[in-house]
Amino acid sequence: MDRCACPEAAPTIYTYNILINCYRRARRPDLGLPVFGRLLRTGLGPDVFSYNALIDGFSKEGEVDKAHDLFYKMEEQGIMPNVVTYSSLINGLCKTKEMDKAERVLRQMVGTGIRPNNMTYNCLIHGYSTSGMWKESVRVFKEMSSSRLVPDVSNCNSFMTALCKHGRIKEARDIFDSMVLKGPKPDVISYGALLHGYATAGCIAGMDNLFNVMVCEGVVPDRHVFNTLINAYARLGMMDKSLLIFEDMKKQGVNPDIITFSTVISAFCRLDRLDDAMEKFKHMIDIGVPLDTAVYGCLIQGQCNRGDLVKAKELISDMLSKGIPPPCIKFFTSIINNLCKEGRVAEGKDIVDLIIHTGQRPNLITFNSLVDGYCLVGNMKEAVGLLDSMESVGVEPDIYTYNTLVDGYCKHGRIDDALTLFRDMLHKRVTQVFHTTSFSMARRTVVAKEMFHEMIESGMAVSIHTYATVLGGLCRNNCTDEANMLLEKLFSMNVKFDILTSNIVIRAMFKVGRMQEAKELFAAISTYGLVPTILTYRVMITNLIKEESFEDADNLFSSMEKSGCTPDSRILNEIIRMLLNKGEIAKAGHYLSKIDKKGILPEATTTSLLIYLFSVNGKYREYIKLLPEKYRFLREQTAVDNCI
């Protein structure tokens, strides 16, 4: 640029624009700004192309504020933005998922008399898709079509991608078929988008059919298409088919990349075909495909799952020597957690050595997974011993650690040890929420109550959830007097219930015979800003039926439907069984009709109860008329039963 400073070779605005645009293509719009500043100082003055290059560059890099600053500066200088300017701004906003702002820019654009073009709409379709708003993508596509703007192949591809991403494969195929019949002609990206949709949906037949069409039409598959096919077969364990595509890919001159190899290696590791996985790994190295953490991670996980920690450690050493970052602590903890759930706790603990080998240290979640594993296999000595290991590396046990240990002791009948540990918690002032459920499960209600009172007396913060848990336990164990006392304490605390606590308290009130108060609490739920769940309605309706308040139960069921809370199979079947047992056959028939309308089949216990009642009651002929027509088969069933 300096050599052009002499008068006979002075740079023109065209020269400056070329340089600014070069920085845009290099994704360094920040370096284009000094050139732009120099252009301003020359007195030549920037034009719309100068601004567009910078605005587009910053928009694509997600620096939308800088792009907008340039846009306002452009207007101040009296330079009129064009369709490229607006489209670049919209693209930047779509990339940052600021769709409301993108729509405002679109309206501003139209208001100035500039018509959006295909690129403008393409940005919006893609933006709505990545924001999870596929219906808005549909709206924009229709809006574009109705504006007498013919969608190009890029628009159709973006729209198909949006539909496929949200599982709308049929609609995407309709767009594709329309392209085949009316244009624009589908390209490799069109095929790739739909193939990926079929693959993600697990529709292998549709994927195979489309790929055959693609080949017949002479459209050459690219790496994305091959990777899609390989991944689809590999996910289903169809490795022979996956490898055939892999070989076909190479024959057609398309080189496998890191994604191709990662897919195949990962699948082999999942299938415990580690020799095949290592063979592909070596092939990858031989042809110079760069290695990354993900590929090593697949192999390390495979070796850990097999129990070969020596090879896993070798792989870690190898990747560290190549300067590749090791898998994160979350990766190793996930492996430990899976092994512990399978009861392979010793192997899980050995992986801690691998973590240390990578230069990292186990965290709280790692230790909690091991504690959980040892409790699962009943090795409480090792489980408790981990508390010392945690302390040695500066990791503080949390409430989950203690809860797991107490639960482990209870499940293995060691209640006294559980109580000792609990008191140790109080001594250490572990003040988070602690649940007494384990003691109830161990049929030690007295101990559970003792523990609960110790929590209160020690000054430990006892949450509303803990009170609700204890209340539920007292009701399950028929401790009605104490449940009543605890209810009174709860109400005197004047605390705000959440919906889970409300459900427990309502159930407890019915249990101790305080039906009217239960109804009042239910009526007050909305005043707490809460919305009743299906469980709330189930607790209320089933208890009302139990108390033979059938009209109240029916009214509440109607309210549930009107509120938009859809009754499920469980609540309907439970209502039907309770009504049948109460002799309310007509009402049961009413709810059977509801099941039929929803296309729900009666549960086996419901059908068995119907047959049982009609076959032993002796009054089935009278009752059968009260049931929907489709249940009249019971007459034949009972007749056959009586003949037998």
mmCIF file of C-alpha atoms in Angstrom, residues 255-258 280-292:
data_model
loop_
_atom_site.group_PDB
_atom_site.id
_atom_site.type_symbol
_atom_site.label_atom_id
_atom_site.label_comp_id
_atom_site.label_asym_id
_atom_site.label_seq_id
_atom_site.Cartn_x
_atom_site.Cartn_y
_atom_site.Cartn_z
ATOM 1 C CA ASN A 255 -10.359 -39.155 1.772
ATOM 2 C CA PRO A 256 -11.673 -40.197 5.210
ATOM 3 C CA ASP A 257 -11.296 -37.450 7.809
ATOM 4 C CA ILE A 258 -11.205 -37.345 11.599
ATOM 5 C CA LYS A 280 -8.234 -48.311 12.126
ATOM 6 C CA PHE A 281 -6.328 -46.101 14.550
ATOM 7 C CA LYS A 282 -3.011 -47.177 12.978
ATOM 8 C CA HIS A 283 -4.472 -46.696 9.484
ATOM 9 C CA MET A 284 -5.451 -43.193 10.507
ATOM 10 C CA ILE A 285 -1.888 -42.424 11.617
ATOM 11 C CA ASP A 286 -0.410 -43.966 8.445
ATOM 12 C CA ILE A 287 -2.361 -41.698 6.087
ATOM 13 C CA GLY A 288 -1.698 -38.595 8.174
ATOM 14 C CA VAL A 289 -5.143 -37.844 9.562
ATOM 15 C CA PRO A 290 -4.633 -35.611 12.639
ATOM 16 C CA LEU A 291 -5.376 -37.296 15.966
ATOM 17 C CA ASP A 292 -7.499 -35.642 18.632
#
